[in-house]
Amino acid sequence: MPSFTSKTLLAALAGAAAVNAHGHVKNVVINGASFQGYDINVFPYTQNPPKVAAWTASNTDNGFVGPESFASSDIICHRNSANGQGRIVVAAGDSVFLQWDTWPESHHGPVIDYLASCGSTGCDKIEKTALEFFKIAEAGLVDGSQAPGRWASDVLIDNNNSWMVKIPANIRPGQYVLRHEIIALHSGFDLNGAQNYPQCINIEVTGSGTVLPQGVKGTSLYTPTDAGIRFNIYRSLDSYPIPGPALPAGFAPVPQGSSAIVSSATAVTGAATNAPAPIATTTPVNVVPSPTTIVTSVVQTSAASVETSAAQTAVPVQTSTRRPISTRPQPTRCPGLGRRHLRKVARA
């Protein structure tokens, strides 16, 4: 029987050619209108790419940001990110449907959503290190009875590689960066083994809300030794400590669902607008094939705002607590681990 070392090394080498199995947000849907994301396969090689709401980044390999870079600006909106030059208008209380191009089944982990106000500077000009992020949603462990467990990332895969997040109904109007992130934990048992995939989109929130929670600089969101970052998923689990700052008081669960695309739209550029968000046209879907429990939270919305947002399928909620890291069993190795990880495996 092959040893743990040989099997792990073979898995890493076999996946080395499949780096693009990771993913990125390809488009954003709000009330039936689809907005293009940052196309990593085309835009970096185009002389005058279109102005989109998504931030640019150098992740042309569909790669990740590792914990060793948590203190650098790469963790904010991905590697070498630069401001999106457009923005998407969305009403407070509406849903934003984020569609990834793909996501690998082996990359289990939480899905977390943040907002950061751009103030009067505008999201197309603000320095990313000045952004202060607060959570508006989080989802983690769904079912940990059998390793490696069922996670929010698996729910995203079942929902056609897509995720729904609701903009708080009581949030103050203005321009914000929506930071949507998956954290892959398939190598999280190792220090610096977790993989963060942050995606940033500029939005302009309309409405009459007054709430603006205190945020945290992107470089202070996580540390490599956080309980939810250095975490072994290859064991039975009762709970999972979702990393990052706590959700602001008053936030509540959001169900997952789908938003039907009925039209394409272009991001707004220039000065702030009072234009309304697109009119809702949505269809319900069954996100999870069987009842599950998911760690998830967002701001409550009014009945009126729900009527104008995507039809959704509810998922019950479980709270999370810290668990110790135990002896690691056989993991799934990431295709894009690189030489540093291969050397670690070879020495094991």
Short mmCIF file of N, CA and C in Angstrom, two decimals, residues 176-337:
data_model
loop_
_atom_site.label_atom_id
_atom_site.label_comp_id
_atom_site.label_asym_id
_atom_site.label_seq_id
_atom_site.Cartn_x
_atom_site.Cartn_y
_atom_site.Cartn_z
N TYR A 176 -19.74 51.24 -2.11
CA TYR A 176 -19.09 50.21 -1.29
C TYR A 176 -18.33 49.23 -2.17
N VAL A 177 -17.30 48.63 -1.59
CA VAL A 177 -16.67 47.47 -2.20
C VAL A 177 -17.28 46.24 -1.55
N LEU A 178 -17.89 45.39 -2.36
CA LEU A 178 -18.38 44.09 -1.90
C LEU A 178 -17.25 43.09 -2.05
N ARG A 179 -16.80 42.55 -0.93
CA ARG A 179 -15.71 41.57 -0.93
C ARG A 179 -16.30 40.19 -0.67
N HIS A 180 -16.31 39.36 -1.70
CA HIS A 180 -16.88 38.01 -1.65
C HIS A 180 -15.71 37.03 -1.67
N GLU A 181 -15.73 36.03 -0.77
CA GLU A 181 -14.53 35.21 -0.58
C GLU A 181 -14.88 33.77 -0.25
N ILE A 182 -14.15 32.86 -0.88
CA ILE A 182 -14.15 31.45 -0.48
C ILE A 182 -12.78 31.15 0.12
N ILE A 183 -12.77 30.43 1.24
CA ILE A 183 -11.51 29.99 1.84
C ILE A 183 -11.46 28.47 1.73
N ALA A 184 -10.50 27.95 0.98
CA ALA A 184 -10.36 26.50 0.80
C ALA A 184 -9.47 25.93 1.90
N LEU A 185 -9.97 24.88 2.55
CA LEU A 185 -9.30 24.32 3.73
C LEU A 185 -8.75 22.92 3.50
N HIS A 186 -8.67 22.46 2.25
CA HIS A 186 -8.23 21.09 2.01
C HIS A 186 -6.79 20.85 2.44
N SER A 187 -5.99 21.91 2.58
CA SER A 187 -4.64 21.77 3.13
C SER A 187 -4.49 22.61 4.40
N GLY A 188 -5.61 22.94 5.01
CA GLY A 188 -5.61 23.83 6.17
C GLY A 188 -4.98 23.26 7.41
N PHE A 189 -4.72 21.95 7.45
CA PHE A 189 -4.06 21.36 8.62
C PHE A 189 -2.63 21.87 8.76
N ASP A 190 -2.04 22.34 7.65
CA ASP A 190 -0.68 22.87 7.66
C ASP A 190 -0.69 24.37 7.92
N LEU A 191 0.31 24.86 8.60
CA LEU A 191 0.50 26.29 8.71
C LEU A 191 0.70 26.87 7.31
N ASN A 192 -0.05 27.90 6.98
CA ASN A 192 -0.04 28.53 5.65
C ASN A 192 -0.60 27.62 4.57
N GLY A 193 -1.39 26.62 4.97
CA GLY A 193 -1.98 25.70 3.98
C GLY A 193 -3.34 26.14 3.46
N ALA A 194 -4.05 27.01 4.18
CA ALA A 194 -5.35 27.49 3.71
C ALA A 194 -5.17 28.34 2.46
N GLN A 195 -6.24 28.46 1.67
CA GLN A 195 -6.18 29.23 0.43
C GLN A 195 -7.37 30.19 0.36
N ASN A 196 -7.10 31.47 0.26
CA ASN A 196 -8.14 32.49 0.19
C ASN A 196 -8.33 32.96 -1.25
N TYR A 197 -9.59 33.09 -1.64
CA TYR A 197 -9.94 33.53 -3.00
C TYR A 197 -10.87 34.74 -2.89
N PRO A 198 -10.32 35.92 -2.57
CA PRO A 198 -11.16 37.12 -2.46
C PRO A 198 -11.51 37.69 -3.83
N GLN A 199 -12.75 38.15 -3.97
CA GLN A 199 -13.24 38.77 -5.19
C GLN A 199 -13.92 40.08 -4.80
N CYS A 200 -13.58 41.18 -5.46
CA CYS A 200 -14.13 42.48 -5.08
C CYS A 200 -14.94 43.09 -6.23
N ILE A 201 -16.08 43.65 -5.88
CA ILE A 201 -16.98 44.29 -6.84
C ILE A 201 -17.45 45.61 -6.26
N ASN A 202 -17.39 46.68 -7.06
CA ASN A 202 -17.88 47.98 -6.62
C ASN A 202 -19.40 48.05 -6.79
N ILE A 203 -20.08 48.51 -5.75
CA ILE A 203 -21.52 48.70 -5.83
C ILE A 203 -21.89 50.08 -5.30
N GLU A 204 -23.02 50.59 -5.75
CA GLU A 204 -23.58 51.82 -5.21
C GLU A 204 -24.94 51.49 -4.62
N VAL A 205 -25.05 51.62 -3.31
CA VAL A 205 -26.28 51.26 -2.60
C VAL A 205 -27.20 52.48 -2.53
N THR A 206 -28.45 52.27 -2.92
CA THR A 206 -29.47 53.32 -2.79
C THR A 206 -30.42 52.96 -1.66
N GLY A 207 -31.14 53.95 -1.16
CA GLY A 207 -32.08 53.72 -0.08
C GLY A 207 -32.01 54.81 0.96
N SER A 208 -32.62 54.56 2.11
CA SER A 208 -32.68 55.57 3.17
C SER A 208 -32.14 55.05 4.48
N GLY A 209 -31.32 54.01 4.45
CA GLY A 209 -30.77 53.45 5.67
C GLY A 209 -29.76 54.38 6.34
N THR A 210 -29.43 54.07 7.56
CA THR A 210 -28.51 54.91 8.34
C THR A 210 -27.36 54.12 8.97
N VAL A 211 -27.35 52.81 8.80
CA VAL A 211 -26.38 51.96 9.49
C VAL A 211 -25.08 51.85 8.70
N LEU A 212 -23.96 52.06 9.39
CA LEU A 212 -22.64 51.85 8.82
C LEU A 212 -21.75 51.26 9.92
N PRO A 213 -21.66 49.92 10.00
CA PRO A 213 -20.88 49.29 11.08
C PRO A 213 -19.39 49.62 10.99
N GLN A 214 -18.73 49.52 12.13
CA GLN A 214 -17.28 49.69 12.18
C GLN A 214 -16.61 48.57 11.41
N GLY A 215 -15.63 48.90 10.58
CA GLY A 215 -14.95 47.90 9.79
C GLY A 215 -13.53 47.62 10.24
N VAL A 216 -12.88 46.70 9.54
CA VAL A 216 -11.52 46.27 9.84
C VAL A 216 -10.72 46.36 8.54
N LYS A 217 -9.49 46.86 8.62
CA LYS A 217 -8.63 46.90 7.44
C LYS A 217 -8.45 45.49 6.88
N GLY A 218 -8.36 45.39 5.56
CA GLY A 218 -8.24 44.08 4.94
C GLY A 218 -7.04 43.29 5.42
N THR A 219 -5.95 43.97 5.72
CA THR A 219 -4.75 43.29 6.18
C THR A 219 -4.84 42.81 7.62
N SER A 220 -5.97 43.12 8.28
CA SER A 220 -6.18 42.68 9.66
C SER A 220 -7.34 41.70 9.80
N LEU A 221 -7.87 41.23 8.69
CA LEU A 221 -9.03 40.32 8.74
C LEU A 221 -8.67 38.97 9.35
N TYR A 222 -7.50 38.46 9.02
CA TYR A 222 -7.12 37.10 9.44
C TYR A 222 -5.64 37.07 9.85
N THR A 223 -5.29 36.01 10.60
CA THR A 223 -3.89 35.67 10.85
C THR A 223 -3.70 34.20 10.47
N PRO A 224 -2.49 33.77 10.16
CA PRO A 224 -2.26 32.38 9.74
C PRO A 224 -2.64 31.34 10.79
N THR A 225 -2.69 31.74 12.06
CA THR A 225 -2.99 30.77 13.13
C THR A 225 -4.41 30.89 13.65
N ASP A 226 -5.27 31.67 13.00
CA ASP A 226 -6.67 31.73 13.42
C ASP A 226 -7.27 30.32 13.42
N ALA A 227 -8.18 30.09 14.36
CA ALA A 227 -8.75 28.74 14.50
C ALA A 227 -9.46 28.28 13.24
N GLY A 228 -10.05 29.19 12.48
CA GLY A 228 -10.75 28.82 11.26
C GLY A 228 -9.89 28.86 10.02
N ILE A 229 -8.61 29.19 10.17
CA ILE A 229 -7.67 29.22 9.04
C ILE A 229 -6.77 27.98 9.08
N ARG A 230 -6.07 27.79 10.19
CA ARG A 230 -5.31 26.54 10.36
C ARG A 230 -6.26 25.52 10.98
N PHE A 231 -6.87 24.75 10.11
CA PHE A 231 -7.99 23.89 10.54
C PHE A 231 -7.97 22.59 9.75
N ASN A 232 -8.12 21.48 10.48
CA ASN A 232 -8.09 20.16 9.87
C ASN A 232 -9.52 19.69 9.59
N ILE A 233 -9.87 19.55 8.32
CA ILE A 233 -11.23 19.12 7.96
C ILE A 233 -11.34 17.60 7.84
N TYR A 234 -10.23 16.88 7.96
CA TYR A 234 -10.24 15.43 7.73
C TYR A 234 -10.51 14.67 9.04
N ARG A 235 -11.67 14.92 9.60
CA ARG A 235 -12.13 14.31 10.85
C ARG A 235 -13.60 14.64 10.98
N SER A 236 -14.30 13.95 11.84
CA SER A 236 -15.70 14.30 12.08
C SER A 236 -15.75 15.60 12.88
N LEU A 237 -16.72 16.45 12.56
CA LEU A 237 -16.79 17.79 13.15
C LEU A 237 -18.20 18.09 13.61
N ASP A 238 -18.29 18.78 14.74
CA ASP A 238 -19.58 19.28 15.23
C ASP A 238 -19.77 20.75 14.87
N SER A 239 -18.68 21.46 14.66
CA SER A 239 -18.77 22.90 14.42
C SER A 239 -17.48 23.39 13.77
N TYR A 240 -17.51 24.64 13.37
CA TYR A 240 -16.35 25.26 12.73
C TYR A 240 -16.34 26.74 13.07
N PRO A 241 -15.20 27.27 13.52
CA PRO A 241 -15.11 28.70 13.88
C PRO A 241 -14.82 29.55 12.64
N ILE A 242 -15.84 30.16 12.07
CA ILE A 242 -15.66 30.96 10.86
C ILE A 242 -14.71 32.12 11.17
N PRO A 243 -13.65 32.28 10.38
CA PRO A 243 -12.66 33.31 10.67
C PRO A 243 -13.14 34.71 10.31
N GLY A 244 -12.38 35.70 10.75
CA GLY A 244 -12.71 37.09 10.47
C GLY A 244 -13.45 37.74 11.61
N PRO A 245 -13.72 39.04 11.50
CA PRO A 245 -14.44 39.76 12.56
C PRO A 245 -15.87 39.24 12.70
N ALA A 246 -16.45 39.50 13.86
CA ALA A 246 -17.82 39.04 14.13
C ALA A 246 -18.82 39.81 13.27
N LEU A 247 -19.95 39.16 13.00
CA LEU A 247 -21.04 39.85 12.33
C LEU A 247 -21.60 40.94 13.23
N PRO A 248 -21.94 42.09 12.69
CA PRO A 248 -22.56 43.13 13.51
C PRO A 248 -23.88 42.65 14.11
N ALA A 249 -24.23 43.20 15.24
CA ALA A 249 -25.47 42.82 15.93
C ALA A 249 -26.68 43.05 15.03
N GLY A 250 -27.65 42.11 15.12
CA GLY A 250 -28.88 42.25 14.37
C GLY A 250 -28.87 41.55 13.04
N PHE A 251 -27.75 40.94 12.66
CA PHE A 251 -27.70 40.24 11.39
C PHE A 251 -28.33 38.85 11.54
N ALA A 252 -28.92 38.34 10.46
CA ALA A 252 -29.67 37.09 10.53
C ALA A 252 -29.44 36.26 9.27
N PRO A 253 -29.88 34.98 9.24
CA PRO A 253 -29.58 34.09 8.11
C PRO A 253 -30.19 34.56 6.79
N VAL A 254 -29.53 34.17 5.70
CA VAL A 254 -30.05 34.38 4.35
C VAL A 254 -30.16 33.03 3.68
N PRO A 255 -31.28 32.76 3.01
CA PRO A 255 -31.38 31.51 2.25
C PRO A 255 -30.67 31.63 0.92
N GLN A 256 -30.21 30.52 0.40
CA GLN A 256 -29.59 30.50 -0.92
C GLN A 256 -30.65 30.28 -2.00
N GLY A 257 -30.38 30.77 -3.20
CA GLY A 257 -31.30 30.64 -4.31
C GLY A 257 -30.64 31.09 -5.59
N SER A 258 -31.44 31.32 -6.61
CA SER A 258 -30.91 31.69 -7.92
C SER A 258 -31.66 32.89 -8.47
N SER A 259 -30.97 33.70 -9.26
CA SER A 259 -31.57 34.84 -9.93
C SER A 259 -31.52 34.60 -11.44
N ALA A 260 -32.69 34.54 -12.07
CA ALA A 260 -32.74 34.29 -13.51
C ALA A 260 -32.20 35.49 -14.27
N ILE A 261 -31.36 35.24 -15.27
CA ILE A 261 -30.81 36.31 -16.10
C ILE A 261 -31.79 36.61 -17.24
N VAL A 262 -32.26 37.84 -17.31
CA VAL A 262 -33.18 38.24 -18.37
C VAL A 262 -32.58 39.32 -19.26
N SER A 263 -31.46 39.90 -18.83
CA SER A 263 -30.83 40.94 -19.63
C SER A 263 -29.38 41.11 -19.20
N SER A 264 -28.58 41.72 -20.07
CA SER A 264 -27.22 42.09 -19.72
C SER A 264 -27.19 43.58 -19.42
N ALA A 265 -26.26 44.01 -18.59
CA ALA A 265 -26.18 45.41 -18.20
C ALA A 265 -24.72 45.82 -18.11
N THR A 266 -24.49 47.13 -18.12
CA THR A 266 -23.15 47.69 -18.07
C THR A 266 -22.97 48.47 -16.78
N ALA A 267 -21.81 48.35 -16.19
CA ALA A 267 -21.53 49.06 -14.94
C ALA A 267 -21.58 50.57 -15.16
N VAL A 268 -22.02 51.28 -14.12
CA VAL A 268 -22.08 52.74 -14.13
C VAL A 268 -20.68 53.29 -13.89
N THR A 269 -20.33 54.38 -14.56
CA THR A 269 -19.06 55.05 -14.32
C THR A 269 -19.33 56.52 -14.03
N GLY A 270 -18.32 57.22 -13.50
CA GLY A 270 -18.48 58.63 -13.25
C GLY A 270 -19.06 58.94 -11.89
N ALA A 271 -19.69 60.11 -11.77
CA ALA A 271 -20.22 60.59 -10.50
C ALA A 271 -21.35 59.71 -10.00
N ALA A 272 -21.66 59.84 -8.70
CA ALA A 272 -22.73 59.06 -8.09
C ALA A 272 -24.04 59.32 -8.79
N THR A 273 -24.88 58.30 -8.81
CA THR A 273 -26.17 58.40 -9.50
C THR A 273 -27.30 58.08 -8.55
N ASN A 274 -28.46 58.61 -8.85
CA ASN A 274 -29.66 58.27 -8.10
C ASN A 274 -30.54 57.31 -8.89
N ALA A 275 -29.94 56.70 -9.92
CA ALA A 275 -30.70 55.77 -10.75
C ALA A 275 -31.16 54.58 -9.94
N PRO A 276 -32.37 54.06 -10.19
CA PRO A 276 -32.86 52.90 -9.45
C PRO A 276 -32.15 51.62 -9.88
N ALA A 277 -32.17 50.64 -9.03
CA ALA A 277 -31.62 49.33 -9.37
C ALA A 277 -32.53 48.65 -10.38
N PRO A 278 -32.02 47.62 -11.09
CA PRO A 278 -32.85 46.91 -12.05
C PRO A 278 -34.10 46.32 -11.42
N ILE A 279 -35.17 46.17 -12.21
CA ILE A 279 -36.42 45.58 -11.74
C ILE A 279 -36.23 44.08 -11.60
N ALA A 280 -36.77 43.50 -10.54
CA ALA A 280 -36.55 42.10 -10.25
C ALA A 280 -37.28 41.18 -11.21
N THR A 281 -36.57 40.15 -11.69
CA THR A 281 -37.17 39.07 -12.47
C THR A 281 -36.39 37.82 -12.09
N THR A 282 -36.97 36.96 -11.24
CA THR A 282 -36.23 35.84 -10.69
C THR A 282 -37.04 34.57 -10.72
N THR A 283 -36.36 33.44 -10.54
CA THR A 283 -37.02 32.15 -10.46
C THR A 283 -36.46 31.38 -9.28
N PRO A 284 -37.30 30.59 -8.59
CA PRO A 284 -36.82 29.82 -7.45
C PRO A 284 -36.03 28.59 -7.89
N VAL A 285 -35.13 28.16 -7.02
CA VAL A 285 -34.39 26.92 -7.27
C VAL A 285 -34.27 26.17 -5.96
N ASN A 286 -33.96 24.87 -6.07
CA ASN A 286 -33.63 24.08 -4.90
C ASN A 286 -32.12 23.98 -4.82
N VAL A 287 -31.54 24.71 -3.88
CA VAL A 287 -30.08 24.76 -3.79
C VAL A 287 -29.51 23.48 -3.22
N VAL A 288 -30.11 22.98 -2.15
CA VAL A 288 -29.59 21.82 -1.45
C VAL A 288 -30.55 20.66 -1.66
N PRO A 289 -30.08 19.49 -2.15
CA PRO A 289 -30.97 18.40 -2.47
C PRO A 289 -31.64 17.75 -1.27
N SER A 290 -31.06 17.91 -0.08
CA SER A 290 -31.67 17.36 1.12
C SER A 290 -31.48 18.35 2.25
N PRO A 291 -32.29 18.25 3.35
CA PRO A 291 -32.18 19.23 4.44
C PRO A 291 -30.77 19.23 5.03
N THR A 292 -30.24 20.42 5.26
CA THR A 292 -28.91 20.56 5.84
C THR A 292 -28.93 21.68 6.86
N THR A 293 -27.81 21.83 7.55
CA THR A 293 -27.63 22.94 8.47
C THR A 293 -26.40 23.70 8.04
N ILE A 294 -26.51 25.00 7.90
CA ILE A 294 -25.39 25.79 7.40
C ILE A 294 -25.13 26.98 8.30
N VAL A 295 -23.87 27.26 8.57
CA VAL A 295 -23.50 28.42 9.35
C VAL A 295 -23.58 29.63 8.43
N THR A 296 -24.54 30.51 8.63
CA THR A 296 -24.73 31.62 7.69
C THR A 296 -25.45 32.77 8.35
N SER A 297 -25.09 34.00 7.99
CA SER A 297 -25.74 35.17 8.56
C SER A 297 -25.68 36.33 7.59
N VAL A 298 -26.79 37.13 7.54
CA VAL A 298 -26.79 38.42 6.87
C VAL A 298 -27.81 39.31 7.55
N VAL A 299 -27.92 40.55 7.09
CA VAL A 299 -28.86 41.49 7.65
C VAL A 299 -30.28 41.12 7.28
N GLN A 300 -31.23 41.26 8.20
CA GLN A 300 -32.65 41.05 7.93
C GLN A 300 -33.14 42.08 6.93
N THR A 301 -34.06 41.67 6.07
CA THR A 301 -34.66 42.62 5.15
C THR A 301 -36.16 42.63 5.33
N SER A 302 -36.79 43.70 4.88
CA SER A 302 -38.23 43.82 5.02
C SER A 302 -38.94 42.95 4.01
N ALA A 303 -40.23 42.69 4.23
CA ALA A 303 -41.02 41.89 3.32
C ALA A 303 -41.06 42.54 1.95
N ALA A 304 -41.12 43.87 1.91
CA ALA A 304 -41.18 44.57 0.63
C ALA A 304 -39.93 44.34 -0.18
N SER A 305 -38.75 44.37 0.49
CA SER A 305 -37.51 44.18 -0.27
C SER A 305 -37.38 42.75 -0.75
N VAL A 306 -37.90 41.78 0.02
CA VAL A 306 -37.83 40.39 -0.40
C VAL A 306 -38.64 40.18 -1.66
N GLU A 307 -39.76 40.90 -1.81
CA GLU A 307 -40.60 40.76 -2.99
C GLU A 307 -39.87 41.20 -4.25
N THR A 308 -38.89 42.08 -4.12
CA THR A 308 -38.17 42.57 -5.30
C THR A 308 -36.84 41.88 -5.50
N SER A 309 -36.55 40.85 -4.69
CA SER A 309 -35.28 40.15 -4.83
C SER A 309 -35.51 38.73 -5.30
N ALA A 310 -34.40 37.96 -5.38
CA ALA A 310 -34.47 36.61 -5.93
C ALA A 310 -35.29 35.69 -5.05
N ALA A 311 -36.12 34.82 -5.67
CA ALA A 311 -36.83 33.79 -4.93
C ALA A 311 -35.80 32.80 -4.42
N GLN A 312 -35.96 32.33 -3.16
CA GLN A 312 -34.89 31.57 -2.54
C GLN A 312 -35.41 30.36 -1.80
N THR A 313 -34.50 29.43 -1.48
CA THR A 313 -34.80 28.23 -0.74
C THR A 313 -34.09 28.28 0.60
N ALA A 314 -34.84 28.16 1.71
CA ALA A 314 -34.27 28.37 3.03
C ALA A 314 -33.34 27.24 3.43
N VAL A 315 -32.34 27.60 4.26
CA VAL A 315 -31.39 26.66 4.83
C VAL A 315 -31.28 26.95 6.31
N PRO A 316 -31.50 25.97 7.22
CA PRO A 316 -31.41 26.24 8.66
C PRO A 316 -30.02 26.67 9.10
N VAL A 317 -29.91 27.17 10.35
CA VAL A 317 -28.67 27.78 10.82
C VAL A 317 -28.09 27.01 12.00
N GLN A 318 -26.77 26.91 12.02
CA GLN A 318 -26.04 26.32 13.14
C GLN A 318 -25.01 27.32 13.61
N THR A 319 -24.85 27.51 14.91
CA THR A 319 -23.79 28.38 15.41
C THR A 319 -22.49 27.61 15.45
N SER A 320 -21.37 28.33 15.45
CA SER A 320 -20.07 27.67 15.40
C SER A 320 -19.26 27.98 16.64
N THR A 321 -18.41 27.01 17.05
CA THR A 321 -17.52 27.18 18.19
C THR A 321 -16.15 26.63 17.82
N ARG A 322 -15.15 26.99 18.59
CA ARG A 322 -13.76 26.56 18.33
C ARG A 322 -13.57 25.09 18.69
N ARG A 323 -12.86 24.37 17.84
CA ARG A 323 -12.43 23.00 18.12
C ARG A 323 -10.93 22.90 17.92
N PRO A 324 -10.25 22.04 18.71
CA PRO A 324 -8.80 21.90 18.53
C PRO A 324 -8.46 21.17 17.25
N ILE A 325 -7.24 21.40 16.76
CA ILE A 325 -6.75 20.70 15.58
C ILE A 325 -6.21 19.34 16.01
N SER A 326 -6.63 18.27 15.33
CA SER A 326 -6.20 16.93 15.68
C SER A 326 -5.19 16.41 14.67
N THR A 327 -4.77 15.16 14.86
CA THR A 327 -3.80 14.56 13.95
C THR A 327 -4.35 14.53 12.54
N ARG A 328 -3.53 14.91 11.57
CA ARG A 328 -4.02 15.03 10.21
C ARG A 328 -4.10 13.67 9.52
N PRO A 329 -5.19 13.37 8.82
CA PRO A 329 -5.27 12.20 7.97
C PRO A 329 -4.91 12.58 6.54
N GLN A 330 -5.30 11.74 5.56
CA GLN A 330 -4.94 12.03 4.18
C GLN A 330 -5.77 13.19 3.65
N PRO A 331 -5.10 14.23 3.13
CA PRO A 331 -5.81 15.37 2.57
C PRO A 331 -5.91 15.26 1.06
N THR A 332 -6.69 16.16 0.48
CA THR A 332 -6.68 16.36 -0.96
C THR A 332 -5.74 17.52 -1.23
N ARG A 333 -4.75 17.29 -2.09
CA ARG A 333 -3.78 18.32 -2.38
C ARG A 333 -4.24 19.20 -3.52
N CYS A 334 -3.96 20.50 -3.39
CA CYS A 334 -4.39 21.47 -4.38
C CYS A 334 -3.54 21.41 -5.63
N PRO A 335 -4.17 21.54 -6.82
CA PRO A 335 -3.39 21.56 -8.06
C PRO A 335 -2.35 22.65 -8.10
N GLY A 336 -2.61 23.79 -7.47
CA GLY A 336 -1.70 24.92 -7.59
C GLY A 336 -0.81 25.13 -6.38
N LEU A 337 -0.43 24.05 -5.68
CA LEU A 337 0.35 24.21 -4.47
C LEU A 337 1.73 24.80 -4.73
#
